[in-house]
Structure formats: C-alpha cells, structure tokens
Amino acid sequence: MKKYDYIILGTGPAGYKLAGELSAAGKSILAVEGGMFGGTCPNVGCEPKIFLEGTVHTALMSEKLAGRGLVQPAKIDWHQLMQYKKARFNSWPEETKANFYQMGDVAEGYGKFVEPHVIEVNGEKYEGDKIIIATGAHSHKVRFPGDDKTHNSDDVLSLDNVPKRTAIIGGGYISMELGTFLAAAGSEVTILVRSDRVLRGFYHKYTTQLIEAMEKRNIHIRLFSEVNTLENADNGDGMVITTKDGSVFMTDYVLDASGRIPNIEKLDLDQVGIKYSKNGIEVNAHLETSVPGVYAIGDVANLQLPKLTTVGESEAGYLFNYLERGVSDPYFKPTVGTAAFTFPEIAQVGINPEVAQADEEHYTLEEHDLSGSSLYAGLNEKPAKLTLVFDRDDRLVGAAELSATAADDINNFIPAIALGISRADWEKQIVPIYPALADKIGGDLK
C-alpha cells in the first residue's frame, strides 16, 4: 500500500489550489477524482456561466439603449454562442487532469474511507499522512411523478438550442441566473419558488425589485409554487406541469435548480466516524474533521459561509499555511462578497441591510438612488440602487446593490469593510476614479 504526505479527494478549485501549493513545496500527493476533473466551477458552473453572461448582459443592456443612441438592440444567437462556449471549455477536464498528473499521482475513481487514514479507490488502498476532503457538491433533485423528465444546470450549460418554453424549479442563484439567460435568448421562462422569496440571504427589498424587473421581461415568477406532477402532453407538444395548488401550464423543458448538496454519500464517512450533516462535513476552526489529520474544504465543508469557489480557494490557502508554514491562527472567516448575475445584477457584502434595520441601536442605513447620476442616466438604467450600512463608529460594515454592474460595484466596498475603514479614513486616504464609484454614491461615503 503506497503512502503519501497528502491524499486530496476532489479536483475542484479548492483541491486544485491546495495540490499546486503542496506539490511546489515538494510534498507527495495523491489526487482522487471519480467525476469531472476540475469540478463544477470551471466546467459546468461559474466559468461557463460568466462566459455566457457576457453576451447576455450586452444584449440586455442594448435593449435599454435602443432609441437612445443605438439604432436597434442586439439579438442573441444561442446556438452560435453555445458553440463558442464548447470550443473554450470542452477541453478543460482533460487539461486539468494532465496538470494533476504533473503535480503527483492520480487515482481515477471514487474514494472511500476504510480506515481513518486509508482510502480505497477501485479496490486499491492508499494511505495518507493527511487527507483532505474537497469533493464539492452536486445538484439536488426534487422528487415527484415525472421527475425523470427534468434537467439540471449541467445540461442547460450545454444546451444547443433554446426551448420555446422553460420551467425552472427553485429560486436560488442557478434558477435566477439561467432563467435570465434563457429568457434573453427567447425562451418564455416560468420560475417556480416554493417559499415567499427568491435569493434568500440577499436584501429582500432588492430581491423584490429584481422580481419586478424580471417580470417586465416576460419571466414569470410564481411564489409558493411547487410541482406536483410532470407528464407529456397528449398532443405531443411539450409537457404539462401541475402544481400542488392545482395550477396547470405547458412547458417544453424543465430545469431542476432546487439547490446543491454536499458530495459525501460515496465517502463512507461513518466507517471512520467523521461527523457530518445535510449541510456538509463538520470541521473545527482549523478545518479539521472529527478525525485527527483529516480535513474538509470547499462546498463539502459545513462552515456557515457562502458555498463559493472563492471561499473554497481561501480555505485551501489557509490550510496550506496551517499545515506547512506553521500558521496557528484559526481560519479567519473572510469578508465574502456575493452576487447573482441576473439582470439587473444583485450583490452584497457584510451586514445585510435587513439585519441592520432590525438593530437600529448599532447600525444606520443610507440608501442611494443611482439612476439620477450621469453614468446611470447614460445607461438608461432603472432600478439602480445602493444601500450602505454603517456601525456606530461610522465604519462601513455592509453594502447591497441592485444594478447592471452591482457585482463590480460591491467589489469596491469589500476592502473597506474587511479593513474596518471609517468614513473619515475613506475621505482622508482614498480618492476613487470618477465618474465611477464616486459618481454612483454621490460622494456621500467620502
């Protein structure tokens, strides 16, 4: 049985980053992968999504400017766009696999624990001084009669032609983003949300305004709506969805975007006593599981942080420093910005304005209507709003925005929040580019 300094289960962004640093440090590593090398983000997640968003965003912006200097709005050719997407991304899994073979040994197959520091892959056993679980997450599937006819986000991101009618189950990032893309390309989209809101965790005031903006583009969002049955239409033209409240409507394609769940079912964690829940593997302040020397990072870990690629890579960097550089501090729980690439985009960082509203003793809110600025007037953009949260020391501690460029805008505030900069510090030390950030906030943060 071959022994390694490190066995890394999973080759997604978190595992990839850690493997690269360990290999450069001269450590022996075994990478174990039973699925697509590189994981979700570069293959069927954030990378191809943002590639498609470039075209979608441009087309939707052109609609706002038609008749205001643009002769006509742009029209999306989805089939052509998808061919360019495939040309860029289809080779990535093999390229990532080749990179792992350069960094160390690779076992192609699903790994499972047989002893606390022994992994079995395809009947072969391997021992690791330290084992890192970075297996990520996979699409959740809602169960109902006819659920075999649904698709997941992986399918949509390789969809050659746009369905005439699309139904999407769920109100999270994937649902709202892919609904935006498909509708922009000409599909009539209906989004079924079982609760009272979409994008839970974002500022509710802005998610409500986002729904209003999407409805104006013929994206139908049905709250308190769950699928009861899905069956083929009698006339062969599409499918029939019946919801639990008795509503019936037609569709040609159903995307199940009801969420993602940690990849733990094949690991046999119970065999060695690694604790976990439906939210992922339990870890301590050093990302160590209940078994000494076994760690979990990325989407498979339960850290009560957003399940984002950037967070997983942050955890990987921390773990390398902790295990190889003697950094003994606990994982620092970074200031994490997050965005949904809808249209308009919605983004935020730090204290949610809803939390601040409920605690007026410690926080104050400032909301800015951005649409009056020359920049947003030139984009003909409505809604375009920004809310800032300050603590009692006048430090910026939260920001939320709804606009066509919300993700980039909120990125401007992340360093200020992470570093604890007060309004006075900002005025004294920072002169931002104008007209950009300064124009959007009317100079009120300075």
CSV table of N, CA and C in Angstrom, one decimal, residues 270-358:
chain,number,residue,atom,x,y,z
A,270,ASP,N,-19.1,7.2,7.8
A,270,ASP,CA,-19.4,6.5,9.0
A,270,ASP,C,-18.4,5.4,9.4
A,271,GLN,N,-17.8,4.9,8.4
A,271,GLN,CA,-16.8,3.8,8.6
A,271,GLN,C,-15.7,4.3,9.6
A,272,VAL,N,-15.4,5.6,9.5
A,272,VAL,CA,-14.3,6.1,10.4
A,272,VAL,C,-14.7,7.1,11.4
A,273,GLY,N,-16.0,7.4,11.5
A,273,GLY,CA,-16.5,8.3,12.5
A,273,GLY,C,-16.4,9.8,12.2
A,274,ILE,N,-16.3,10.1,10.9
A,274,ILE,CA,-16.3,11.5,10.5
A,274,ILE,C,-17.7,12.1,10.6
A,275,LYS,N,-17.9,13.2,11.4
A,275,LYS,CA,-19.2,13.7,11.6
A,275,LYS,C,-19.6,14.6,10.5
A,276,TYR,N,-20.9,14.5,10.1
A,276,TYR,CA,-21.4,15.4,9.0
A,276,TYR,C,-22.9,15.6,9.2
A,277,SER,N,-23.5,16.5,8.5
A,277,SER,CA,-24.9,16.7,8.5
A,277,SER,C,-25.3,17.0,7.0
A,278,LYS,N,-26.6,17.3,6.8
A,278,LYS,CA,-27.1,17.6,5.4
A,278,LYS,C,-26.3,18.8,4.9
A,279,ASN,N,-25.7,19.7,5.7
A,279,ASN,CA,-25.0,20.8,5.3
A,279,ASN,C,-23.6,20.6,4.9
A,280,GLY,N,-23.1,19.4,5.2
A,280,GLY,CA,-21.7,19.1,4.9
A,280,GLY,C,-21.0,18.5,6.1
A,281,ILE,N,-19.7,18.4,5.9
A,281,ILE,CA,-18.8,17.7,6.9
A,281,ILE,C,-18.5,18.8,8.0
A,282,GLU,N,-18.6,18.4,9.3
A,282,GLU,CA,-18.3,19.3,10.4
A,282,GLU,C,-16.8,19.4,10.5
A,283,VAL,N,-16.4,20.7,10.7
A,283,VAL,CA,-15.0,21.0,10.9
A,283,VAL,C,-14.8,22.0,12.0
A,284,ASN,N,-13.6,22.0,12.6
A,284,ASN,CA,-13.3,22.9,13.6
A,284,ASN,C,-12.6,24.2,13.1
A,285,ALA,N,-12.1,25.0,13.9
A,285,ALA,CA,-11.6,26.3,13.5
A,285,ALA,C,-10.3,26.2,12.6
A,286,HIS,N,-9.8,25.0,12.5
A,286,HIS,CA,-8.6,24.7,11.6
A,286,HIS,C,-9.0,23.9,10.4
A,287,LEU,N,-10.3,23.7,10.2
A,287,LEU,CA,-10.8,23.0,9.1
A,287,LEU,C,-10.6,21.5,9.2
A,288,GLU,N,-10.4,21.0,10.4
A,288,GLU,CA,-10.1,19.6,10.7
A,288,GLU,C,-11.5,18.9,11.1
A,289,THR,N,-11.7,17.7,10.6
A,289,THR,CA,-12.9,17.0,10.9
A,289,THR,C,-12.8,16.4,12.3
A,290,SER,N,-13.8,15.6,12.6
A,290,SER,CA,-13.7,14.9,13.9
A,290,SER,C,-12.7,13.8,14.0
A,291,VAL,N,-12.0,13.5,12.9
A,291,VAL,CA,-10.9,12.5,12.8
A,291,VAL,C,-9.6,13.3,12.7
A,292,PRO,N,-8.7,13.2,13.6
A,292,PRO,CA,-7.5,14.0,13.5
A,292,PRO,C,-6.7,13.7,12.2
A,293,GLY,N,-6.2,14.7,11.6
A,293,GLY,CA,-5.4,14.6,10.4
A,293,GLY,C,-6.3,14.5,9.1
A,294,VAL,N,-7.6,14.6,9.3
A,294,VAL,CA,-8.5,14.6,8.1
A,294,VAL,C,-9.2,15.9,8.1
A,295,TYR,N,-9.1,16.6,6.9
A,295,TYR,CA,-9.7,18.0,6.8
A,295,TYR,C,-10.7,18.0,5.7
A,296,ALA,N,-11.5,19.1,5.7
A,296,ALA,CA,-12.5,19.3,4.7
A,296,ALA,C,-12.5,20.7,4.3
A,297,ILE,N,-12.6,21.0,3.0
A,297,ILE,CA,-12.6,22.4,2.5
A,297,ILE,C,-13.5,22.4,1.3
A,298,GLY,N,-13.9,23.7,1.0
A,298,GLY,CA,-14.8,23.9,-0.2
A,298,GLY,C,-16.3,23.6,0.2
A,299,ASP,N,-17.1,23.3,-0.9
A,299,ASP,CA,-18.5,23.2,-0.7
A,299,ASP,C,-18.9,22.0,0.2
A,300,VAL,N,-18.0,21.0,0.3
A,300,VAL,CA,-18.4,19.8,1.1
A,300,VAL,C,-18.3,20.1,2.6
A,301,ALA,N,-17.6,21.2,3.0
A,301,ALA,CA,-17.4,21.5,4.4
A,301,ALA,C,-18.6,22.4,4.9
A,302,ASN,N,-19.0,22.2,6.2
A,302,ASN,CA,-20.1,23.0,6.8
A,302,ASN,C,-19.4,24.1,7.6
A,303,LEU,N,-19.3,25.2,7.0
A,303,LEU,CA,-18.6,26.4,7.7
A,303,LEU,C,-19.5,27.6,7.9
A,304,GLN,N,-20.7,27.5,7.5
A,304,GLN,CA,-21.7,28.6,7.6
A,304,GLN,C,-21.1,29.8,6.9
A,305,LEU,N,-20.5,29.5,5.7
A,305,LEU,CA,-20.1,30.6,4.8
A,305,LEU,C,-20.7,30.3,3.4
A,306,PRO,N,-20.8,31.3,2.6
A,306,PRO,CA,-21.4,31.0,1.2
A,306,PRO,C,-20.6,29.9,0.5
A,307,LYS,N,-21.3,29.0,-0.2
A,307,LYS,CA,-20.6,28.0,-0.9
A,307,LYS,C,-20.1,28.5,-2.2
A,308,LEU,N,-19.0,29.2,-2.2
A,308,LEU,CA,-18.5,29.8,-3.4
A,308,LEU,C,-17.1,29.3,-3.7
A,309,THR,N,-16.7,29.4,-5.0
A,309,THR,CA,-15.4,29.0,-5.4
A,309,THR,C,-14.3,29.8,-4.6
A,310,THR,N,-14.5,31.1,-4.5
A,310,THR,CA,-13.6,31.9,-3.8
A,310,THR,C,-13.4,31.5,-2.4
A,311,VAL,N,-14.5,31.1,-1.7
A,311,VAL,CA,-14.3,30.7,-0.3
A,311,VAL,C,-13.5,29.4,-0.3
A,312,GLY,N,-13.8,28.4,-1.1
A,312,GLY,CA,-13.0,27.2,-1.2
A,312,GLY,C,-11.6,27.4,-1.4
A,313,GLU,N,-11.2,28.3,-2.3
A,313,GLU,CA,-9.8,28.6,-2.5
A,313,GLU,C,-9.2,29.3,-1.3
A,314,SER,N,-10.0,30.2,-0.7
A,314,SER,CA,-9.5,30.8,0.6
A,314,SER,C,-9.2,29.8,1.6
A,315,GLU,N,-10.0,28.8,1.8
A,315,GLU,CA,-9.8,27.7,2.8
A,315,GLU,C,-8.6,26.9,2.4
A,316,ALA,N,-8.4,26.6,1.1
A,316,ALA,CA,-7.2,25.9,0.7
A,316,ALA,C,-5.9,26.6,1.0
A,317,GLY,N,-5.9,27.9,0.8
A,317,GLY,CA,-4.8,28.7,1.1
A,317,GLY,C,-4.5,28.7,2.6
A,318,TYR,N,-5.5,28.8,3.4
A,318,TYR,CA,-5.4,28.8,4.8
A,318,TYR,C,-4.8,27.5,5.3
A,319,LEU,N,-5.3,26.4,4.7
A,319,LEU,CA,-4.9,25.0,5.2
A,319,LEU,C,-3.5,24.8,4.9
A,320,PHE,N,-3.0,25.3,3.7
A,320,PHE,CA,-1.6,25.1,3.4
A,320,PHE,C,-0.7,25.9,4.4
A,321,ASN,N,-1.1,27.1,4.7
A,321,ASN,CA,-0.3,27.9,5.7
A,321,ASN,C,-0.4,27.2,7.1
A,322,TYR,N,-1.5,26.6,7.4
A,322,TYR,CA,-1.6,26.0,8.7
A,322,TYR,C,-0.8,24.7,8.8
A,323,LEU,N,-0.9,23.9,7.8
A,323,LEU,CA,-0.2,22.6,7.8
A,323,LEU,C,1.3,22.6,7.5
A,324,GLU,N,1.7,23.6,6.6
A,324,GLU,CA,3.0,23.6,6.1
A,324,GLU,C,3.9,24.8,6.5
A,325,ARG,N,3.2,25.9,7.0
A,325,ARG,CA,4.0,27.1,7.3
A,325,ARG,C,3.9,27.4,8.8
A,326,GLY,N,3.2,26.6,9.6
A,326,GLY,CA,3.2,26.8,11.0
A,326,GLY,C,2.3,27.9,11.4
A,327,VAL,N,1.4,28.4,10.6
A,327,VAL,CA,0.4,29.4,11.0
A,327,VAL,C,-0.6,28.8,11.9
A,328,SER,N,-0.7,29.2,13.1
A,328,SER,CA,-1.6,28.5,14.1
A,328,SER,C,-2.9,29.2,14.3
A,329,ASP,N,-3.1,30.4,13.7
A,329,ASP,CA,-4.3,31.1,13.9
A,329,ASP,C,-5.5,30.3,13.3
A,330,PRO,N,-6.7,30.4,13.9
A,330,PRO,CA,-7.8,29.7,13.3
A,330,PRO,C,-8.2,30.4,12.0
A,331,TYR,N,-9.0,29.6,11.2
A,331,TYR,CA,-9.5,30.2,9.9
A,331,TYR,C,-10.2,31.5,10.2
A,332,PHE,N,-9.9,32.5,9.4
A,332,PHE,CA,-10.2,33.9,9.7
A,332,PHE,C,-11.6,34.3,9.3
A,333,LYS,N,-12.4,33.4,8.7
A,333,LYS,CA,-13.8,33.8,8.2
A,333,LYS,C,-13.7,35.1,7.5
A,334,PRO,N,-13.3,35.1,6.2
A,334,PRO,CA,-13.1,36.4,5.5
A,334,PRO,C,-14.3,37.1,5.2
A,335,THR,N,-14.2,38.4,4.8
A,335,THR,CA,-15.3,39.2,4.3
A,335,THR,C,-15.6,38.7,2.9
A,336,VAL,N,-16.8,38.2,2.7
A,336,VAL,CA,-17.2,37.5,1.5
A,336,VAL,C,-18.2,38.3,0.7
A,337,GLY,N,-17.9,38.7,-0.5
A,337,GLY,CA,-18.9,39.3,-1.3
A,337,GLY,C,-19.5,38.3,-2.2
A,338,THR,N,-20.8,38.5,-2.5
A,338,THR,CA,-21.5,37.6,-3.3
A,338,THR,C,-22.5,38.3,-4.3
A,339,ALA,N,-22.7,37.7,-5.4
A,339,ALA,CA,-23.6,38.3,-6.4
A,339,ALA,C,-24.4,37.2,-7.2
A,340,ALA,N,-25.5,37.6,-7.7
A,340,ALA,CA,-26.3,36.8,-8.7
A,340,ALA,C,-26.2,37.6,-10.0
A,341,PHE,N,-25.8,36.9,-11.1
A,341,PHE,CA,-25.7,37.6,-12.3
A,341,PHE,C,-27.0,37.5,-13.1
A,342,THR,N,-28.0,38.1,-12.5
A,342,THR,CA,-29.3,38.3,-13.2
A,342,THR,C,-29.2,39.6,-13.9
A,343,PHE,N,-30.3,40.1,-14.4
A,343,PHE,CA,-30.3,41.5,-15.0
A,343,PHE,C,-31.6,42.2,-14.5
A,344,PRO,N,-31.4,43.2,-13.6
A,344,PRO,CA,-30.1,43.7,-13.2
A,344,PRO,C,-29.4,42.7,-12.2
A,345,GLU,N,-28.1,42.9,-12.0
A,345,GLU,CA,-27.4,42.1,-11.0
A,345,GLU,C,-27.8,42.5,-9.6
A,346,ILE,N,-27.6,41.6,-8.7
A,346,ILE,CA,-27.8,41.9,-7.3
A,346,ILE,C,-26.6,41.4,-6.5
A,347,ALA,N,-26.0,42.2,-5.7
A,347,ALA,CA,-24.8,41.8,-5.0
A,347,ALA,C,-24.8,42.5,-3.6
A,348,GLN,N,-24.0,41.9,-2.7
A,348,GLN,CA,-23.9,42.4,-1.4
A,348,GLN,C,-22.7,41.9,-0.7
A,349,VAL,N,-22.3,42.5,0.4
A,349,VAL,CA,-21.2,42.1,1.3
A,349,VAL,C,-21.4,42.6,2.7
A,350,GLY,N,-20.9,41.9,3.7
A,350,GLY,CA,-21.0,42.3,5.1
A,350,GLY,C,-22.4,42.2,5.6
A,351,ILE,N,-22.8,43.1,6.5
A,351,ILE,CA,-24.1,43.1,7.2
A,351,ILE,C,-25.2,43.3,6.2
A,352,ASN,N,-26.2,42.4,6.2
A,352,ASN,CA,-27.3,42.6,5.4
A,352,ASN,C,-28.2,43.7,5.9
A,353,PRO,N,-28.6,44.6,5.0
A,353,PRO,CA,-29.4,45.8,5.5
A,353,PRO,C,-30.6,45.4,6.3
A,354,GLU,N,-31.2,44.2,6.0
A,354,GLU,CA,-32.3,43.7,6.9
A,354,GLU,C,-31.9,43.6,8.3
A,355,VAL,N,-30.7,43.0,8.5
A,355,VAL,CA,-30.2,42.8,9.9
A,355,VAL,C,-30.0,44.2,10.5
A,356,ALA,N,-29.5,45.1,9.8
A,356,ALA,CA,-29.2,46.5,10.3
A,356,ALA,C,-30.5,47.2,10.7
A,357,GLN,N,-31.6,47.0,9.8
A,357,GLN,CA,-32.8,47.6,10.1
A,357,GLN,C,-33.4,47.2,11.4
A,358,ALA,N,-33.2,45.9,11.8
A,358,ALA,CA,-33.7,45.4,13.0
A,358,ALA,C,-32.9,45.7,14.2
